CSV table of C-alpha atoms and ligand atoms in Angstrom, one decimal:
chain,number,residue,atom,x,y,z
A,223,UNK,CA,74.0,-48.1,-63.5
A,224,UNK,CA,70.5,-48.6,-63.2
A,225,UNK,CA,69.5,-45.3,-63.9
A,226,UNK,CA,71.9,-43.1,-65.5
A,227,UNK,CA,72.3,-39.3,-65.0
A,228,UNK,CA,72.0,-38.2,-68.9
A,229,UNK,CA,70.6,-40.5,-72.1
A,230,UNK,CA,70.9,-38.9,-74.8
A,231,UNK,CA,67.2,-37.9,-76.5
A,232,UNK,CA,66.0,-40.5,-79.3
A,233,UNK,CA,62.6,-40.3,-81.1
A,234,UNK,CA,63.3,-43.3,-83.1
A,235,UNK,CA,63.1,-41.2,-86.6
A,236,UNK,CA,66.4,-39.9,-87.0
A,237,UNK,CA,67.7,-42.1,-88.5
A,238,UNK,CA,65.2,-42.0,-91.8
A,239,UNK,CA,66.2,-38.5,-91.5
A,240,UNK,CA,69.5,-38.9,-92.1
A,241,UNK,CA,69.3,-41.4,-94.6
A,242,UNK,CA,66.9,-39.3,-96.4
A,243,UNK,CA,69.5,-36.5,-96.3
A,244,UNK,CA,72.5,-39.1,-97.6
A,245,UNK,CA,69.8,-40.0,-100.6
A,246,UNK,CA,69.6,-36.2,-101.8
A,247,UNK,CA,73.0,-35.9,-102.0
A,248,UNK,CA,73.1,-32.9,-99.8
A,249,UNK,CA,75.3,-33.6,-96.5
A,250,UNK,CA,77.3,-30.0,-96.2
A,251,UNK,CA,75.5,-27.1,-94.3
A,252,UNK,CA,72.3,-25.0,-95.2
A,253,UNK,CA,70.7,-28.2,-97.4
A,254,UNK,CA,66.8,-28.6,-96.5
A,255,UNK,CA,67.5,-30.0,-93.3
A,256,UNK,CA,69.4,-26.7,-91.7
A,257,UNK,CA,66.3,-24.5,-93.3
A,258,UNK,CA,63.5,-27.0,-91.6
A,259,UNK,CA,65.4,-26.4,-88.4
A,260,UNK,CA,66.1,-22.4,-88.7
A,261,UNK,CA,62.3,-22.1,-89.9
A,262,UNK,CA,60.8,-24.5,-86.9
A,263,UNK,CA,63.0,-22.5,-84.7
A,264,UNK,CA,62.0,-19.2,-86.1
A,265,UNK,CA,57.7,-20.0,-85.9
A,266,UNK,CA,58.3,-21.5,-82.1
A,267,UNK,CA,60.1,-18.9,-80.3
A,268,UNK,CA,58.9,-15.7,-82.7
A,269,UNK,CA,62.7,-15.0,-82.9
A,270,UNK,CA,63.7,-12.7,-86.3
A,271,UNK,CA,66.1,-15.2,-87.9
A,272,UNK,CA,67.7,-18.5,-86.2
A,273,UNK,CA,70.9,-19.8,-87.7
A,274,UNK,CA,71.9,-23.6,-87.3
A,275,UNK,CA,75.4,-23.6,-85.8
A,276,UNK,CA,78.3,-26.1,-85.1
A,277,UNK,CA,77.5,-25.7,-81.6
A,278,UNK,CA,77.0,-22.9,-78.9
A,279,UNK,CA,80.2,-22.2,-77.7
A,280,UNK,CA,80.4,-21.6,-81.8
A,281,UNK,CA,76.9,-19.4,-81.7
A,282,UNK,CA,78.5,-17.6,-78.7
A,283,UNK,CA,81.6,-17.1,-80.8
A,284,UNK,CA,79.3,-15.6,-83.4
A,285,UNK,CA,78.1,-13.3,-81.3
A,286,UNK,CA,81.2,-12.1,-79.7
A,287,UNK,CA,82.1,-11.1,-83.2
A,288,UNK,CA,78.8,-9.7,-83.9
A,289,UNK,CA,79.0,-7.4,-80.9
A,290,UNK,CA,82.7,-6.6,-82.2
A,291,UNK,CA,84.6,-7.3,-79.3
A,292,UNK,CA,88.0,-6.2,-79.0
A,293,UNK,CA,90.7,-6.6,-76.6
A,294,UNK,CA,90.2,-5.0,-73.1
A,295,UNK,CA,86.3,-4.9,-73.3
A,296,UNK,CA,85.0,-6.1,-70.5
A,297,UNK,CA,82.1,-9.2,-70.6
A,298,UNK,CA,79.8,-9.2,-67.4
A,299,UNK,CA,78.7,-12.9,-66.9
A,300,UNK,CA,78.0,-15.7,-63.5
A,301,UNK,CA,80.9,-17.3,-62.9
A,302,UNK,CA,78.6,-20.2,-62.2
A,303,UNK,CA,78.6,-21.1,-65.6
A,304,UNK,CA,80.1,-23.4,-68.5
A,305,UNK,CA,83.7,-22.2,-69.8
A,306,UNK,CA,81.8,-21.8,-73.0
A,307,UNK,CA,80.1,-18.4,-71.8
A,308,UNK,CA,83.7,-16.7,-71.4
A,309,UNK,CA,85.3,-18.4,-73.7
A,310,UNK,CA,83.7,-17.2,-76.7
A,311,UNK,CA,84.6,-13.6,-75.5
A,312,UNK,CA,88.5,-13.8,-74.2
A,313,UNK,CA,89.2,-15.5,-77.5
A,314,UNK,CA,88.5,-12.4,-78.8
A,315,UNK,CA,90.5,-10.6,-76.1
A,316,UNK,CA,87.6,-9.3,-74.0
A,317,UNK,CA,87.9,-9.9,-69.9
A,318,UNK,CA,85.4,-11.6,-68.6
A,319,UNK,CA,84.0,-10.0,-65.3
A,320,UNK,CA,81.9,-12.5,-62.8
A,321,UNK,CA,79.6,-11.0,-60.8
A,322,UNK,CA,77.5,-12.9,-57.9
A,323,UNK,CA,75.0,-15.4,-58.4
A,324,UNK,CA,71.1,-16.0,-56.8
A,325,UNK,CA,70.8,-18.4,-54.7
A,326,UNK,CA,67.4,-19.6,-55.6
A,327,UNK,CA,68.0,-20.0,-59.2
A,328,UNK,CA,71.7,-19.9,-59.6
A,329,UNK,CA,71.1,-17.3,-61.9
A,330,UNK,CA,73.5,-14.1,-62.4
A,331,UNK,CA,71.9,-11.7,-59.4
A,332,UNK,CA,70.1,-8.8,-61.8
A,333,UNK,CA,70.9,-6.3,-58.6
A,334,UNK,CA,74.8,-6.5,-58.6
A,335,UNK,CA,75.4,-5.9,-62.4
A,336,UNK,CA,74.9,-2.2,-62.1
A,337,UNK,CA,77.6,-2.0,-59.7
A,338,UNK,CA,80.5,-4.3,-62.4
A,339,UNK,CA,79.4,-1.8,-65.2
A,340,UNK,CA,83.2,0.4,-66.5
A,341,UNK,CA,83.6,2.1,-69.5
A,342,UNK,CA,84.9,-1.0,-70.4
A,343,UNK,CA,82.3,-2.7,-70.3
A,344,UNK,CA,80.7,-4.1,-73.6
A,345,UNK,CA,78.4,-6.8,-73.1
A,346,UNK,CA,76.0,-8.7,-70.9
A,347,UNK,CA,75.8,-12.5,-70.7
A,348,UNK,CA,72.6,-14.1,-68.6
A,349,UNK,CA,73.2,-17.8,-68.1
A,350,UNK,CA,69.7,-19.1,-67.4
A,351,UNK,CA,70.9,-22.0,-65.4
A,352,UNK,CA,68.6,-25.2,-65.8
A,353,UNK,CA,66.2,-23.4,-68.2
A,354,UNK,CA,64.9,-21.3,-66.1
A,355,UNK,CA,65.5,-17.7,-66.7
A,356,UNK,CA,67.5,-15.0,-65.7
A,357,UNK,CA,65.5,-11.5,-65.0
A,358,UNK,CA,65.4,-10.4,-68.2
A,359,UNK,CA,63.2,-7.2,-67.5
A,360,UNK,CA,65.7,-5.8,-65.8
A,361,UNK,CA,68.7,-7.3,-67.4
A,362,UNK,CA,67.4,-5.3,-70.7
A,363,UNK,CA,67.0,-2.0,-68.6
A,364,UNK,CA,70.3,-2.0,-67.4
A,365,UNK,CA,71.8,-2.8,-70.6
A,366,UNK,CA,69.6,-0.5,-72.4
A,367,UNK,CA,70.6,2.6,-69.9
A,368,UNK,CA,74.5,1.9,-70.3
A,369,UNK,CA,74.2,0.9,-73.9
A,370,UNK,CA,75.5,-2.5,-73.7
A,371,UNK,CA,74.7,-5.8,-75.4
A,372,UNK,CA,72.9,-8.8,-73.9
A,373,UNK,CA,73.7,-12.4,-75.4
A,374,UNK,CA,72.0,-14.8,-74.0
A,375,UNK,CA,73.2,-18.0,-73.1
A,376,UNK,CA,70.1,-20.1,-73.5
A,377,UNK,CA,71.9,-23.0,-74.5
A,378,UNK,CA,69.9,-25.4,-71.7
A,379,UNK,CA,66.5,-23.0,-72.5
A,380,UNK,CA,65.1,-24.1,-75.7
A,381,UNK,CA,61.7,-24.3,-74.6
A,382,UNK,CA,61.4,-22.0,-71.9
A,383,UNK,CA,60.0,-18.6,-71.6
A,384,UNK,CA,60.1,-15.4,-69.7
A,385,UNK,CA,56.7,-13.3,-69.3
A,386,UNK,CA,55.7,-15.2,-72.6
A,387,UNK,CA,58.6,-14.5,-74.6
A,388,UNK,CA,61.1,-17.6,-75.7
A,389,UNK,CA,64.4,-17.4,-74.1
A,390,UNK,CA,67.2,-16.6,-76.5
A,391,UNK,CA,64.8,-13.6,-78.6
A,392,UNK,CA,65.0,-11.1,-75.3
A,393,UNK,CA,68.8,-9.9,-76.0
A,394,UNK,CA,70.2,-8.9,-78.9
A,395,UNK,CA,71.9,-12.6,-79.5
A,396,UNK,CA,70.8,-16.0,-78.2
A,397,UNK,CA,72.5,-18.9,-77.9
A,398,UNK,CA,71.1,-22.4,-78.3
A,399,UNK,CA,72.6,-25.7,-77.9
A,400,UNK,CA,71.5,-29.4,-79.0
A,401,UNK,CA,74.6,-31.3,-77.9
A,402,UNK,CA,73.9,-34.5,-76.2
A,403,UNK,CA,73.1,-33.9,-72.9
A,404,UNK,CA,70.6,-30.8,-73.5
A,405,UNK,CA,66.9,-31.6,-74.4
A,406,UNK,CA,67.3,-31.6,-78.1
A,407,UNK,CA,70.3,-33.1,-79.7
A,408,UNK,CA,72.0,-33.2,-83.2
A,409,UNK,CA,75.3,-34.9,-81.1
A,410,UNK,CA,77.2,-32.0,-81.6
A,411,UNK,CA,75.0,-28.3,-82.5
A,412,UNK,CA,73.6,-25.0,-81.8
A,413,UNK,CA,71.8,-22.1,-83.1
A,414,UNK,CA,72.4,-18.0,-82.7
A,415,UNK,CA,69.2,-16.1,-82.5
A,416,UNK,CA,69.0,-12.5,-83.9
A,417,UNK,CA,66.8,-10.5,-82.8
A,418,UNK,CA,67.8,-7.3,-85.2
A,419,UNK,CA,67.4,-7.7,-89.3
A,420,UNK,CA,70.1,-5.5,-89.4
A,421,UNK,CA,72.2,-8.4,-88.4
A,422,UNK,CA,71.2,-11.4,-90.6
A,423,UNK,CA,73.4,-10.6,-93.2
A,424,UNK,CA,76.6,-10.1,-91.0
A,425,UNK,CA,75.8,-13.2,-89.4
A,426,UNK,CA,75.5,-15.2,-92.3
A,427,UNK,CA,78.8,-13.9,-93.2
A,428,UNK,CA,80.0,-14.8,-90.4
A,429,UNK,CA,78.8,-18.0,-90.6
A,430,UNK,CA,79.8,-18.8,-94.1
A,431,UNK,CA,83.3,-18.1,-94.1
A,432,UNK,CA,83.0,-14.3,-94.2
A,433,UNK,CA,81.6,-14.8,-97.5
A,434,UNK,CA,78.7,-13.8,-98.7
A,435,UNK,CA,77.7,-17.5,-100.0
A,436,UNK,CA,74.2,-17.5,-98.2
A,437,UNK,CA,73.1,-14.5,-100.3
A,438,UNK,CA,74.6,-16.1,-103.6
A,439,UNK,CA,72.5,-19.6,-103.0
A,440,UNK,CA,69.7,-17.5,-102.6
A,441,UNK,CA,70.2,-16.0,-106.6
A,442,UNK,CA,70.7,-13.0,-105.3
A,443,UNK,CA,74.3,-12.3,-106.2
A,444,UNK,CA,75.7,-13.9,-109.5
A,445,UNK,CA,78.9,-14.6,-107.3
A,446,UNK,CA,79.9,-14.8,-104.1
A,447,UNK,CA,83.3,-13.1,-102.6
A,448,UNK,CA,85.3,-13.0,-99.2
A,449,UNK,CA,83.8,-9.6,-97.7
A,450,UNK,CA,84.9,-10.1,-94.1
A,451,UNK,CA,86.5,-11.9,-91.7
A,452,UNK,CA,84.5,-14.9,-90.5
A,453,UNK,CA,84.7,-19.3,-89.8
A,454,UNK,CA,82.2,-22.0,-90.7
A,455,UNK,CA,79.9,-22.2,-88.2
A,456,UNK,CA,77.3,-24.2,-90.2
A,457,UNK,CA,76.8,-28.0,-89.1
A,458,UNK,CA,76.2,-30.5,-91.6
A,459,UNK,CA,73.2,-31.7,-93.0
A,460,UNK,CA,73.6,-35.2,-91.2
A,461,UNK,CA,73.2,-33.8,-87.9
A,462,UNK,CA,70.1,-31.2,-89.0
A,463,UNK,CA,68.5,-34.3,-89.9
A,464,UNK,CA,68.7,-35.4,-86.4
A,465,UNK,CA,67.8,-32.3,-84.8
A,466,UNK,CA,64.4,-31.7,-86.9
A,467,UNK,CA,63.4,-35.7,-86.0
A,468,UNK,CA,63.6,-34.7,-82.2
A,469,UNK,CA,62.0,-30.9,-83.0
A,470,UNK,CA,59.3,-32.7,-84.5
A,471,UNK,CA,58.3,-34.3,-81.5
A,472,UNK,CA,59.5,-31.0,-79.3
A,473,UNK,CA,56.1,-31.2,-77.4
A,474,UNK,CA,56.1,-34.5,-76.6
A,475,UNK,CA,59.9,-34.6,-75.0
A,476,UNK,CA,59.1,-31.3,-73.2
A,477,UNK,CA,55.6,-32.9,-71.3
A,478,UNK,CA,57.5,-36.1,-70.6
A,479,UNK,CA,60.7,-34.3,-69.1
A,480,UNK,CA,58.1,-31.9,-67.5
A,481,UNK,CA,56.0,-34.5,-65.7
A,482,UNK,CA,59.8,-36.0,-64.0
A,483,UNK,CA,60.8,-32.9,-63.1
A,484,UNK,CA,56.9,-32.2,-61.0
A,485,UNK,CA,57.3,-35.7,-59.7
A,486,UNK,CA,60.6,-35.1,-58.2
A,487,UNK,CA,59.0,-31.6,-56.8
A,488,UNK,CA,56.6,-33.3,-55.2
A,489,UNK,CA,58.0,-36.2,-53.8
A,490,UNK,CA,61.0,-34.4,-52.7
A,491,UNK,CA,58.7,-31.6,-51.0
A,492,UNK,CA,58.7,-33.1,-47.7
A,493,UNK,CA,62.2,-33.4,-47.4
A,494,UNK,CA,62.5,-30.2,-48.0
A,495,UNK,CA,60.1,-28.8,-45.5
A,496,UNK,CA,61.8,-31.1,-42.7
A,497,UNK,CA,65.1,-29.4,-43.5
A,498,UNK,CA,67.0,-32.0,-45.0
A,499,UNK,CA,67.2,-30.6,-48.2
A,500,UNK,CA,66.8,-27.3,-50.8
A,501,UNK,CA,64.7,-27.6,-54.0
A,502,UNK,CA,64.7,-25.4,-57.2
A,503,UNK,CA,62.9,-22.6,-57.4
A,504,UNK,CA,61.1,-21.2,-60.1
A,505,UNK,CA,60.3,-17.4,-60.2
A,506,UNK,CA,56.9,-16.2,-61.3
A,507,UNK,CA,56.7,-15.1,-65.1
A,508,UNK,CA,59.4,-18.4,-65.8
A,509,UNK,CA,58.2,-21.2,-67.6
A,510,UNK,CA,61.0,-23.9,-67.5
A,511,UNK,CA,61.6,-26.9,-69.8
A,512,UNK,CA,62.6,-29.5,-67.1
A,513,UNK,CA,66.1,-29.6,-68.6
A,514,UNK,CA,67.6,-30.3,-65.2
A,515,UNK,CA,66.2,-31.3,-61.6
A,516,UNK,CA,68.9,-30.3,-59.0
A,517,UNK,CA,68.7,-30.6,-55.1
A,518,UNK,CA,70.9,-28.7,-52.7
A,519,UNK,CA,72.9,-30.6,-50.0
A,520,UNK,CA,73.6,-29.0,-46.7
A,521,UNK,CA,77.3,-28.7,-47.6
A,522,UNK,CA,80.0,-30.4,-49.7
A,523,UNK,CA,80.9,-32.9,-47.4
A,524,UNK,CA,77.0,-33.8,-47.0
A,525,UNK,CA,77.1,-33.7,-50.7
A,526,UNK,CA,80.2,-36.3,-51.6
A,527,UNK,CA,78.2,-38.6,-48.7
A,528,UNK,CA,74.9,-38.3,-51.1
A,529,UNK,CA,76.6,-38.9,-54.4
A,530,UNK,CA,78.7,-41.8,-53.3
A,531,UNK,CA,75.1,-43.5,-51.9
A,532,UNK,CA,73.4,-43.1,-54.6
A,533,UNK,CA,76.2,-44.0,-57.3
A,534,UNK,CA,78.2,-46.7,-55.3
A,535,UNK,CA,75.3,-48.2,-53.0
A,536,UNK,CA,72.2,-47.3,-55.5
A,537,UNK,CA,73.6,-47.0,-59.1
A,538,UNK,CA,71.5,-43.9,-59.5
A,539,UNK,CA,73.6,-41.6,-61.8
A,540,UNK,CA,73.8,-38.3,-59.5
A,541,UNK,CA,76.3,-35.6,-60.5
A,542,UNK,CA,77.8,-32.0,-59.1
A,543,UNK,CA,78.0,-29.3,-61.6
A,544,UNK,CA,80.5,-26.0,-62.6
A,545,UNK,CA,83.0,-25.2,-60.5
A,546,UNK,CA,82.8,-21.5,-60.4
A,547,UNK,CA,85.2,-20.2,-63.1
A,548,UNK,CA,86.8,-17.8,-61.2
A,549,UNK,CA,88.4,-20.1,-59.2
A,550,UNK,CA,90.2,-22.1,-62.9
A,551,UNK,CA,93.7,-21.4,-64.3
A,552,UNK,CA,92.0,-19.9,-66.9
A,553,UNK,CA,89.6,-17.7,-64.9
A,554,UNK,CA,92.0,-16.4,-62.8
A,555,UNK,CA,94.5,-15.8,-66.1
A,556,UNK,CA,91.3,-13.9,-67.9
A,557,UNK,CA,88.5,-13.2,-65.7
A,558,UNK,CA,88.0,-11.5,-62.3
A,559,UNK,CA,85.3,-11.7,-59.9
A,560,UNK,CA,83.8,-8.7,-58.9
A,561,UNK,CA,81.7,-8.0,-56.0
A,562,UNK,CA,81.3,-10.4,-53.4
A,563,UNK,CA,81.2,-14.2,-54.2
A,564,UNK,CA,78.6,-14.7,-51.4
A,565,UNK,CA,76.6,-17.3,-53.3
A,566,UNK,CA,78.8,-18.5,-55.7
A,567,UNK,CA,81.1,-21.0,-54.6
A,568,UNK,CA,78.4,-22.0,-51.5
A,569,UNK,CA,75.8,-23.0,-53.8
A,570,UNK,CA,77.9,-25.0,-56.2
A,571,UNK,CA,79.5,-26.7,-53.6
A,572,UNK,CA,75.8,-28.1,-52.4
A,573,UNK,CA,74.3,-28.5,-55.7
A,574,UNK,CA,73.7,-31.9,-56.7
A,575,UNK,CA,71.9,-33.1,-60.4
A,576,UNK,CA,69.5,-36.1,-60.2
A,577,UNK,CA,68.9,-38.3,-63.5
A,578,UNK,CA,66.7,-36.2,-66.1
A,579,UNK,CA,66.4,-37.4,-69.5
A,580,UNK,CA,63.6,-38.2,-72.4
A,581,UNK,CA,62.7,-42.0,-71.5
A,582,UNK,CA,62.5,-41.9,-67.7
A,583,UNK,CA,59.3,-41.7,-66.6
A,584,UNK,CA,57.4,-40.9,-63.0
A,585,UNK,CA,57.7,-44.2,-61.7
A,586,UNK,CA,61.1,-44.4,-61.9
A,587,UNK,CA,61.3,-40.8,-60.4
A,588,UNK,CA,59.7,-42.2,-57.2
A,589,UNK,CA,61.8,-44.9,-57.2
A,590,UNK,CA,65.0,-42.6,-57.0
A,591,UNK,CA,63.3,-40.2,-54.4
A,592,UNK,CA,62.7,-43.5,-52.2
A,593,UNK,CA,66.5,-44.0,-52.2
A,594,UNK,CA,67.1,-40.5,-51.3
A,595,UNK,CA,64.7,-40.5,-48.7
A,596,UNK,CA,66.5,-43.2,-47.3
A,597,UNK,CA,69.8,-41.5,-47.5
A,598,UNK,CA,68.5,-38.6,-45.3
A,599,UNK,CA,66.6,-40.6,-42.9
A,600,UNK,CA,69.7,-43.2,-41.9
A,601,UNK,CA,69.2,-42.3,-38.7
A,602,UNK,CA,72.8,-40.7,-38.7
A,603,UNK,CA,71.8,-37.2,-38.7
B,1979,PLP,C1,76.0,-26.9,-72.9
B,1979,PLP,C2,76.3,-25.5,-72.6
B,1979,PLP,C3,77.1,-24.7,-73.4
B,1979,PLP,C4,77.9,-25.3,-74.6
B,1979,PLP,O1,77.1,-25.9,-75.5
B,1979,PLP,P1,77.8,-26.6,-76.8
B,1979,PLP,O2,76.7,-26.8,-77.7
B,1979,PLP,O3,78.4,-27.9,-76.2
B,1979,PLP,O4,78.9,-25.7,-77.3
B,1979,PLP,C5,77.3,-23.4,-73.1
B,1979,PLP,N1,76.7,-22.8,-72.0
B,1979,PLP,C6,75.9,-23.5,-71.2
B,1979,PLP,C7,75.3,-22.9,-70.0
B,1979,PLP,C8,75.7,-24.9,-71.4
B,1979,PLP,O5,74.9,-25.6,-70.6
């Protein structure tokens, strides 16, 4: 390949990080590495306490059981979306209940959750898809009017805001994730925001077995005991050590990725305007963190054409992305769509991802827009 889709982010210092952790002697969860991370977390997004995870299907899990879901609640969510979303809620027995998608931002569409609400119904889960964010404004009233929860799955929004506020501290729960392919990596990693105090503690309990460990290490307990029902959800020290390397340099990943993602606006623009193609939008109020620069293909057959050029002839990494979870075994066996799936399965059959990652710069950006131009002016169309 000459230009993969993904590379995985590397500052260059994780790896005195992580020897530096193996030299204290510390390598479990919650040594100085987790707290450097939670606290860095905490001071950039203003978020009430951050928790390191294992992951954010694991942080989602977390806050399933933090909203005490039990079997037959109903979870409103996009179906254009990870499995991770719903499957941190049917695990726990809850339905999961896709509603309709945007088409500009492939974002859950705000206007048709009112209409999937039951007494059922128990939480709220905006995806914001690509880092850009969901309408939380309205998201929150709805929730707030019917008394729901809202989790957020901000796992590709670390970064990114909505009318100034970080995504992930607008709902009650938010879910990060710094697996490999998302901006910030510890390989395998998350992190559950909370936005009340009331629910540190429980968390932490959670987190730590459903023990109350986390308050024992702190001195304040002379012992700690099993008080609830919980997992471990707390990563090791090794991969905190990675994560804070990359946080460290949070700015500097965030311009470069940001300064592909205008490039490929720009160049891409006039194909756009002649027809050819569809180009993210970004809705006033959102600022993004370039986690991922998509294009839209007239239809799937258009699309397969474009991602065999590019791959095959080009060696430009280009991938599709969800296939609507509605449409899975497991959709189908604990989900149900409802509304209309106008948008849904339309726009993920068009979308197409274009290579993003920390290390490729605007040159090679115009480079890959050349080839694309080329594919769309073949003459064949
Ligand atoms: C990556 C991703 C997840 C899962 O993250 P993990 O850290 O791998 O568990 C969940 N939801 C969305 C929208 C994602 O993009």
């Amino acid at each position: 390949m000459k230009y993969d889709f993904n590379v995985p982010p590397c500052v260059g210092t994780e790896i005195d990080y992580i020897a530096d952790a193996i030299r204290m002697h510390k390598i479990s969860g919650d040594g100085e590495y987790t707290k450097k991370c939670n606290k860095w977390l905490e001071d950039k997004t203003g978020s009430t306490k951050v928790l390191l995870t294992t992951s954010c299907t694991h942080a989602t899990e977390m806050a399933a059981l933090l909203c005490d879901i039990k079997p037959d609640d109903e979870v409103i969510m996009p179906s254009y979306t990870f499995v991770s979303t719903a499957d941190a809620f049917v695990l726990r027995g809850a339905k999961a209940v896709f509603v309709d998608i945007r088409p500009d931002t492939m974002n859950i569409d705000e206007n048709l959750i009112e209409n999937a609400i039951t007494d059922k119904t128990k939480v709220i889960v905006p995806v914001h898809y690509a880092g850009v964010s969901c309408e939380m404004d309205k998201i929150m009233e709805i929730a707030r009017k019917h008394g729901l929860k809202v989790v957020e799955d901000a796992a590709q929004g670390v970064m990114s805001s909505y009318k100034g506020k970080a995504l992930g501290t607008i709902g009650d729960y938010g879910c990060y994730s710094f697996h490999e392919t998302k901006n910030y990596s510890m390989g395998e990693g998350g992190a559950l925001l909370i936005k009340d105090k009331a629910d540190i503690e429980p968390a932490e309990i959670i987190r730590e077995k459903g023990t109350n460990r986390s308050k024992f290490f702190r001195g304040q307990i002379d012992k700690y005991t099993w008080v609830e029902a919980g997992s471990s959800y707390l990563p090791s020290e090794l991969n905190a050590a990675h994560l804070y390397a990359q946080l460290e340099k949070a700015d500097e990943i965030n311009n470069a990725r940001l300064a592909c993602w205008n490039r490929y606006y720009e160049c891409l623009k006039p194909l756009a305007e002649e027809g050819y193609i569809e180009l993210p939008a970004v809705p006033e109020g959102c600022v993004h963190n370039a986690h991922m620069f998509y294009i839209k293909a007239k239809d799937i057959n258009e699309r397969s054409e474009f991602i065999s050029y590019m791959k095959k002839d080009n060696a430009i990494g280009v991938v599709f992305h969800y296939i609507p979870l509605h449409t899975a075994p497991a959709g189908q066996k604990y989900g149900e769509f409802r509304g209309e799936d106008k948008y849904t399965t339309k726009e993920s059959e068009r979308l197409v991802r274009l290579p993003m990652y920390y290390g490729l710069i605007p040159d090679n950006v115009e480079e890959i827009c050349s080839v694309i131009a080329k594919f769309y002016k073949r003459g064949k169309r």
